[in-house]
Every structure is written in structure tokens, then in C-alpha cells.
PDB file of C-alpha atoms and ligand atoms in Angstrom:
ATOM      1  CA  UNK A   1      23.372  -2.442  28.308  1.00  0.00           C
ATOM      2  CA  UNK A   2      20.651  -0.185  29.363  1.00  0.00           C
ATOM      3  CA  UNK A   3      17.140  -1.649  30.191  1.00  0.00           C
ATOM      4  CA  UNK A   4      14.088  -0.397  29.306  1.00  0.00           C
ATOM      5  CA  UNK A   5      11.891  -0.421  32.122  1.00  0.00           C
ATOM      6  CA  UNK A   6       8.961   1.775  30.843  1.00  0.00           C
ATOM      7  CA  UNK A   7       7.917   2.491  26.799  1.00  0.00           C
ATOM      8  CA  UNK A   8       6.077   5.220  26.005  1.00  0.00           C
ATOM      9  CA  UNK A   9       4.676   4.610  22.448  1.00  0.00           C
ATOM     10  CA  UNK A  10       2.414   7.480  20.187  1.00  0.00           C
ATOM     11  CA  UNK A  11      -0.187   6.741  18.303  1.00  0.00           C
ATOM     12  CA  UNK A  12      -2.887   8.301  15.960  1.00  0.00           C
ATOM     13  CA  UNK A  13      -4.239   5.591  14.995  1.00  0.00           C
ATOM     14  CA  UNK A  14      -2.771   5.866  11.579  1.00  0.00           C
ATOM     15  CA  UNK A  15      -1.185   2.778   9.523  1.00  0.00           C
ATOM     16  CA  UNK A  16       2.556   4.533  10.365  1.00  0.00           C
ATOM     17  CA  UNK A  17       1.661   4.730  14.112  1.00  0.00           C
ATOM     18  CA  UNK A  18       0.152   1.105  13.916  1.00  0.00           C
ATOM     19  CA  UNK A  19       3.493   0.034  12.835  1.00  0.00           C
ATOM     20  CA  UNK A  20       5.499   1.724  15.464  1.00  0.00           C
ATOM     21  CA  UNK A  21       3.084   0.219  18.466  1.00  0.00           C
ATOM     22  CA  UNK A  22       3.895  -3.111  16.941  1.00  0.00           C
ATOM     23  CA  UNK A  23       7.865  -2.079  17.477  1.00  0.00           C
ATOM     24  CA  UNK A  24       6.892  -1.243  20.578  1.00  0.00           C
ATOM     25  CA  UNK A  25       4.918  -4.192  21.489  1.00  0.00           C
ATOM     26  CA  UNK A  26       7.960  -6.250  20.405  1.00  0.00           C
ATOM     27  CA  UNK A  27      10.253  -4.550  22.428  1.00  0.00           C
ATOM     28  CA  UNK A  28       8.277  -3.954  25.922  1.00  0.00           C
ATOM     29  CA  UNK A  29       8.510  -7.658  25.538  1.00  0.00           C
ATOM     30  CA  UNK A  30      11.821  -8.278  25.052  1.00  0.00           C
ATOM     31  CA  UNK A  31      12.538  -5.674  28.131  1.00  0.00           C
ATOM     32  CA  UNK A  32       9.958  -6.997  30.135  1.00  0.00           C
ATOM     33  CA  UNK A  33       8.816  -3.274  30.048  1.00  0.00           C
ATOM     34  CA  UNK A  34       5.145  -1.611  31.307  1.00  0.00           C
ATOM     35  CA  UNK A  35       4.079  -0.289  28.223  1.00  0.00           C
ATOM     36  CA  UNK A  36       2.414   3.407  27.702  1.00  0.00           C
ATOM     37  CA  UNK A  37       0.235   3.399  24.913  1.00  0.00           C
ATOM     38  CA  UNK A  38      -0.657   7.583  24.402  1.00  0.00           C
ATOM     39  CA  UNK A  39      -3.260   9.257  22.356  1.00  0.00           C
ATOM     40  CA  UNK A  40      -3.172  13.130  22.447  1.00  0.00           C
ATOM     41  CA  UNK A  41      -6.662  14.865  21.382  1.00  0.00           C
ATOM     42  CA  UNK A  42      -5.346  17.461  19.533  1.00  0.00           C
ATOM     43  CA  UNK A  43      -6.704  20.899  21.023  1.00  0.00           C
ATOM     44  CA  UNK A  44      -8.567  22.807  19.274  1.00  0.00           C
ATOM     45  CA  UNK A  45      -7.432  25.740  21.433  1.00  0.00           C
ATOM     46  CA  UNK A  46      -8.468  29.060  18.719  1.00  0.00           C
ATOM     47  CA  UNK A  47     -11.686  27.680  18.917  1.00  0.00           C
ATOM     48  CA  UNK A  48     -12.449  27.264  22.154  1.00  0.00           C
ATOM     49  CA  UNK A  49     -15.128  29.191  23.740  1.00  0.00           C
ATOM     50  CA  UNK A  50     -15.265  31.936  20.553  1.00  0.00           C
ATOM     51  CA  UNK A  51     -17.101  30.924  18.237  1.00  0.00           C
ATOM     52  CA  UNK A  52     -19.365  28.000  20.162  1.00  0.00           C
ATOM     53  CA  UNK A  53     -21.760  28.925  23.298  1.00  0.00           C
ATOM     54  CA  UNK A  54     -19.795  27.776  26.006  1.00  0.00           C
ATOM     55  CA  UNK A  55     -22.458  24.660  27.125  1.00  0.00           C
ATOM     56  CA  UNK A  56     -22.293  22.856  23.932  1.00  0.00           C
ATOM     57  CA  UNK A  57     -18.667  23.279  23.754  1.00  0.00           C
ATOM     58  CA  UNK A  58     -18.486  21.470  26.480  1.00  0.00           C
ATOM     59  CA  UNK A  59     -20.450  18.476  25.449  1.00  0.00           C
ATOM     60  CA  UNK A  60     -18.809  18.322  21.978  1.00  0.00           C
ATOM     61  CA  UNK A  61     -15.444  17.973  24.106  1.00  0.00           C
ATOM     62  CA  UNK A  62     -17.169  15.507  26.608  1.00  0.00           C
ATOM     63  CA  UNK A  63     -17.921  13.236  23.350  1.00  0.00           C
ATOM     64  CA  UNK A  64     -14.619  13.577  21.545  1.00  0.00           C
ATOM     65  CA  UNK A  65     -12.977  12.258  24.703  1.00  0.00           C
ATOM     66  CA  UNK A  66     -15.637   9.255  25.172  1.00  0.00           C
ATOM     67  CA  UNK A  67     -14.945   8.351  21.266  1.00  0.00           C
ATOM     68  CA  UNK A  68     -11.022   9.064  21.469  1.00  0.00           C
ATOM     69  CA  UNK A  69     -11.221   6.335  24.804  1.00  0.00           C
ATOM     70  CA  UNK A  70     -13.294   3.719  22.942  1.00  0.00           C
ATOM     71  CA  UNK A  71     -11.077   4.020  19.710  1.00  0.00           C
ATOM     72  CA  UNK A  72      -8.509   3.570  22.304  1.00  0.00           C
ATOM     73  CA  UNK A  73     -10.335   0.523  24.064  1.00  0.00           C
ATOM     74  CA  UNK A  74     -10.805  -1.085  20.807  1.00  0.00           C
ATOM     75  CA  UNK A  75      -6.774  -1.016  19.560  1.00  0.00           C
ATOM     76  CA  UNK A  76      -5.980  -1.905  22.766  1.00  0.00           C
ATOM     77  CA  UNK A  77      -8.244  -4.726  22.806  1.00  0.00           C
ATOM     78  CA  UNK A  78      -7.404  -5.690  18.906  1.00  0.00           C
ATOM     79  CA  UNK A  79      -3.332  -5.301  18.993  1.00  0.00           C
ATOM     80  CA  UNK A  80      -2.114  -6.623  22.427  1.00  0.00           C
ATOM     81  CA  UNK A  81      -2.210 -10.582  22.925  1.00  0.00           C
ATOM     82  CA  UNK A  82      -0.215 -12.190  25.701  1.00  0.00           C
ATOM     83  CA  UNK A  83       0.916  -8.665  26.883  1.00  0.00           C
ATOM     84  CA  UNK A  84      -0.468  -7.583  30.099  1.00  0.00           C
ATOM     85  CA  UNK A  85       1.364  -4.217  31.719  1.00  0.00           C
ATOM     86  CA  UNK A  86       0.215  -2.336  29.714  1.00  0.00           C
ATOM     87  CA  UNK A  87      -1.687   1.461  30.169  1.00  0.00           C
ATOM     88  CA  UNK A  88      -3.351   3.542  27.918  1.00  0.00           C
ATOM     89  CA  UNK A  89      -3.260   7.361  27.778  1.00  0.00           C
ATOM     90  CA  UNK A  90      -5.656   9.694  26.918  1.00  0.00           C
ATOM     91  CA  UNK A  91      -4.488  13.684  27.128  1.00  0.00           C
ATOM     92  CA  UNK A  92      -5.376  16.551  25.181  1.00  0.00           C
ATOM     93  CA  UNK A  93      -2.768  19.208  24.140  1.00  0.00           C
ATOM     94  CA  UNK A  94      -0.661  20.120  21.702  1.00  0.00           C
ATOM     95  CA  UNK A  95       0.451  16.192  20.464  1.00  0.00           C
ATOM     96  CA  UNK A  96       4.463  16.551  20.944  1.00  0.00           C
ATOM     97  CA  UNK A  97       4.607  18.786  23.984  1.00  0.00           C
ATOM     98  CA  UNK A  98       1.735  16.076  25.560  1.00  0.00           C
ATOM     99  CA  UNK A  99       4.441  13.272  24.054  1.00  0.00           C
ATOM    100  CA  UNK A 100       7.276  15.287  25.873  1.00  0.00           C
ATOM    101  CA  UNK A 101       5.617  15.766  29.040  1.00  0.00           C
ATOM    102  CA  UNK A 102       3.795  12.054  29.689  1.00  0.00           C
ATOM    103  CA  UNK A 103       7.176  10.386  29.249  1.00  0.00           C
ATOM    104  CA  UNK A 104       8.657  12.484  31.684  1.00  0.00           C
ATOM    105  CA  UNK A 105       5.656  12.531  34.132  1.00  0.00           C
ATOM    106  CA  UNK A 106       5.945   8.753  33.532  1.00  0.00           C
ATOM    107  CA  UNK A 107       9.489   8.308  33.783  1.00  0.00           C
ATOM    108  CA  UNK A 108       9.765   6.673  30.081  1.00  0.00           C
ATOM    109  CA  UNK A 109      13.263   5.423  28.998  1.00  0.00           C
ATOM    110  CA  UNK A 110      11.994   5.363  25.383  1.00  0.00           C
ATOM    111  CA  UNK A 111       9.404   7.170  23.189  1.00  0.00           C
ATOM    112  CA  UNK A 112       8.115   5.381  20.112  1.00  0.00           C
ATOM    113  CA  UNK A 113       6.788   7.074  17.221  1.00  0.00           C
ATOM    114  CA  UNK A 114       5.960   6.745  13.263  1.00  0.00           C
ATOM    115  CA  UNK A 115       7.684   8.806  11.048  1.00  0.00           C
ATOM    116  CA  UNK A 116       4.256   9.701   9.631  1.00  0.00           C
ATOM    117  CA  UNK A 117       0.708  10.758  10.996  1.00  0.00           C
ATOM    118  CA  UNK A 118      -2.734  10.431   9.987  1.00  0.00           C
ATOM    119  CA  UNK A 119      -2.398  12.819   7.076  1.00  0.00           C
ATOM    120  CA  UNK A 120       0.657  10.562   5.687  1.00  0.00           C
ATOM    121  CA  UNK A 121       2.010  14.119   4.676  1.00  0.00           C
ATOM    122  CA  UNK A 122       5.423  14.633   4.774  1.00  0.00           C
ATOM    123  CA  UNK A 123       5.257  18.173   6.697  1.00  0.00           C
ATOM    124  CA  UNK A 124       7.692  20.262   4.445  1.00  0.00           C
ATOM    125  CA  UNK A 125       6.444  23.914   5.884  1.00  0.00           C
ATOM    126  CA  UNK A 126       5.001  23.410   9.517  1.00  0.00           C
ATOM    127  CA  UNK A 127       7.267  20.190  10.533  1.00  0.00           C
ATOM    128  CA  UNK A 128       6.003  16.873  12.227  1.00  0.00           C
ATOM    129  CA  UNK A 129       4.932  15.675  15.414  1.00  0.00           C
ATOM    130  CA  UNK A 130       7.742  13.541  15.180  1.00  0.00           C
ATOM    131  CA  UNK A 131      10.653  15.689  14.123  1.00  0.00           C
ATOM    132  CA  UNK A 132       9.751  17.785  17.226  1.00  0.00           C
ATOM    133  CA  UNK A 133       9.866  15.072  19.795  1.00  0.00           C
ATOM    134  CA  UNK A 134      13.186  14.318  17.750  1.00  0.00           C
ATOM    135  CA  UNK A 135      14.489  17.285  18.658  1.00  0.00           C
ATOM    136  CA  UNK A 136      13.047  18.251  21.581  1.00  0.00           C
ATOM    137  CA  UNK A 137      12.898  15.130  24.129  1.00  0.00           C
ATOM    138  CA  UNK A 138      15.987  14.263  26.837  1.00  0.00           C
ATOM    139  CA  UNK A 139      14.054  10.624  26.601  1.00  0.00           C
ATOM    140  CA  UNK A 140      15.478   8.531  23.790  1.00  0.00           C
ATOM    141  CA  UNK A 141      13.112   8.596  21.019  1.00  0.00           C
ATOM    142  CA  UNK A 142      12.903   5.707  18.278  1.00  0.00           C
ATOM    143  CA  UNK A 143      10.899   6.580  14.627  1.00  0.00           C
ATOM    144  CA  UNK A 144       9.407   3.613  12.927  1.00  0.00           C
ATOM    145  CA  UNK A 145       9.070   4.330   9.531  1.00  0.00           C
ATOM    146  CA  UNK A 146       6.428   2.213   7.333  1.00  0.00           C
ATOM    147  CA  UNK A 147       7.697   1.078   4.152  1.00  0.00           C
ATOM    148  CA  UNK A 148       5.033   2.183   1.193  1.00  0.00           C
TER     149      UNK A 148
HETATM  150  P1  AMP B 201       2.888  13.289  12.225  1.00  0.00           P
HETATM  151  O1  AMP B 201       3.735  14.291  12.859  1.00  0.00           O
HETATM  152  O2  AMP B 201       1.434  13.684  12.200  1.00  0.00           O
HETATM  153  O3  AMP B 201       3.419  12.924  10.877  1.00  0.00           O
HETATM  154  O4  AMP B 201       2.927  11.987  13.134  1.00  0.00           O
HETATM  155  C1  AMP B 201       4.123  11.242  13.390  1.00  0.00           C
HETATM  156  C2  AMP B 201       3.888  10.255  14.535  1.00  0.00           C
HETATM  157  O5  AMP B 201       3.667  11.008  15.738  1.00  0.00           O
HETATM  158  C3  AMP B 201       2.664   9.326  14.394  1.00  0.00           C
HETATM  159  O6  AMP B 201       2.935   8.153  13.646  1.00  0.00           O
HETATM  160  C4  AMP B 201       2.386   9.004  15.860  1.00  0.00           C
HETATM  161  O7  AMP B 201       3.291   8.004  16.336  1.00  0.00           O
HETATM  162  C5  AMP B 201       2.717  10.329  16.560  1.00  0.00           C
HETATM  163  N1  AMP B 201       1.514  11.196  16.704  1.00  0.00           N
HETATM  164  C6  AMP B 201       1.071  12.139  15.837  1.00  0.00           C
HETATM  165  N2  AMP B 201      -0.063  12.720  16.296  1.00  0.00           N
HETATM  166  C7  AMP B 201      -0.331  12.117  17.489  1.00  0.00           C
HETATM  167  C8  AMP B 201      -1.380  12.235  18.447  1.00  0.00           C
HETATM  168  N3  AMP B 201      -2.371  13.117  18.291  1.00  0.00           N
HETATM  169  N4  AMP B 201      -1.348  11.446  19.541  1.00  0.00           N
HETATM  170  C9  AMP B 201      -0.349  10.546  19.715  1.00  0.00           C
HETATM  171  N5  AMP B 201       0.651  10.380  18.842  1.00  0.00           N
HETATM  172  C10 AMP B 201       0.670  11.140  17.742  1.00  0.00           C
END
């Protein structure tokens, strides 16, 4: 059987991406895995620099990654007990090319993901974070879906 050595896990910190980390959780310690625990800021990358002066651009960025690191602190801190390889992640991008390219980077042997995001839409027209990491990633990728 293959082991999982390292488990990259997505989240958004929505109720479907809570339920995947706790899949993940569960199975980094079953494998004795290190455990990746990723949060993409999602660029805002039209706006950059057009339409806000440059300086406080840059300080409304600065601040979105100090809150993005202390939500991450804080599920960290709330959702791992007895768990102790653990890393967290903080990139910004586009969310499943960043997903794509920090397992690789990290050598992953397994993504987890919800099925859904923060917007609990299903994404009928534009598609989903997760259907392109489906589709996309040569890393194994396991979808947690939350029952309603
Ligand atoms: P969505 O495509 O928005 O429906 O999200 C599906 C799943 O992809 C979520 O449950 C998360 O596991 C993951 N995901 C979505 N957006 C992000 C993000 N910005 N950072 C990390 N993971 C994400």
C-alpha cells in the first residue's frame, strides 16, 4: 500500500473546508504524515495598482495578509490537539493553481479539499476550485463533501 508521507489539505475557512481538514487531520494521523494546512489569498490581480494609489495598496495587502495569518493562527490553534507536524501556508494567487503548485513545491502525496467553498455555491458557469485541482493535479486529490 502506498504511504502518505506529506498531506496537503485546502481550506477557506468555510464549514465544507472545515470538514475536509478534519479528514485530513484523521488521516495525517493514521499515516504518521507532516501535515500542510494552505490558505490561498485570493488575488485581486484587475485591481491591483489601477484603481488604488500604489502606497495604500500596499498597506491594504500588508493587512489582509496579517488577518489571513491570524485567522490561520486561530484554526490552527482551535482544530489540532495531539497533532504536532504540522505547517501552515499562507500564499496568494489564483486558489487552485497556488493548490497545484504548493503540493508539488512540497512534495504532497495527497491534496485534500471540500467539495464546496465559502460561497457554498455549486459553480454551474465558472467551475470550482475543486473541480480544477480535480482535473488538473498529478498529486492524488481527495474531495470531502459535507452532508447538508
Ligand atoms: P470552492 O471551489 O470555492 O467551492 O471551494 C472548494 C474547496 O476548495 C474548499 O472547500 C477548500 O477546500 C478549497 N479552497 C477554495 N478556496 C480556497 C482558498 N482560497 N484557499 C485554500 N483552499 C481553498
Amino acid at each position: 500500500m502506498n504511504k502518505f508521507s506529506t498531506v496537503l489539505v485546502a481550506i477557506d475557512f468555510s464549514d465544507s473546508s472545515d470538514n475536509a481538514f478534519q479528514m485530513a487531520l484523521s488521516l495525517a494521523k493514521t499515516f504518521s504524515a507532516q501535515l500542510l494546512v494552505l490558505h490561498v489569498i485570493n488575488e485581486p490581480v484587475d485591481l491591483r495598482g489601477f484603481y488604488v494609489p500604489h502606497i495604500s495598496f500596499a498597506r491594504l495587502e500588508e493587512e489582509i495578509e496579517e488577518g489571513a495569518q491570524k485567522m490561520m493562527e486561530s484554526f490552527c490553534r482551535t482544530h489540532i490537539v495531539d497533532f504536532e507536524d504540522f505547517q501552515e501556508l499562507i500564499v496568494a494567487g489564483l486558489p487552485y493553481e497556488e493548490i497545484i503548485a504548493q503540493a508539488a513545491e512540497k512534495s504532497a502525496d495527497l491534496i485534500v479539499l471540500g467539495t464546496h467553498g465559502r460561497s457554498g455555491l455549486d459553480h454551474v458557469l465558472f467551475g470550482s476550485t475543486a473541480e480544477k485541482v480535480v482535473r488538473k493535479s498529478t498529486v492524488p486529490v481527495l474531495t470531502v463533501r459535507l452532508e447538508e
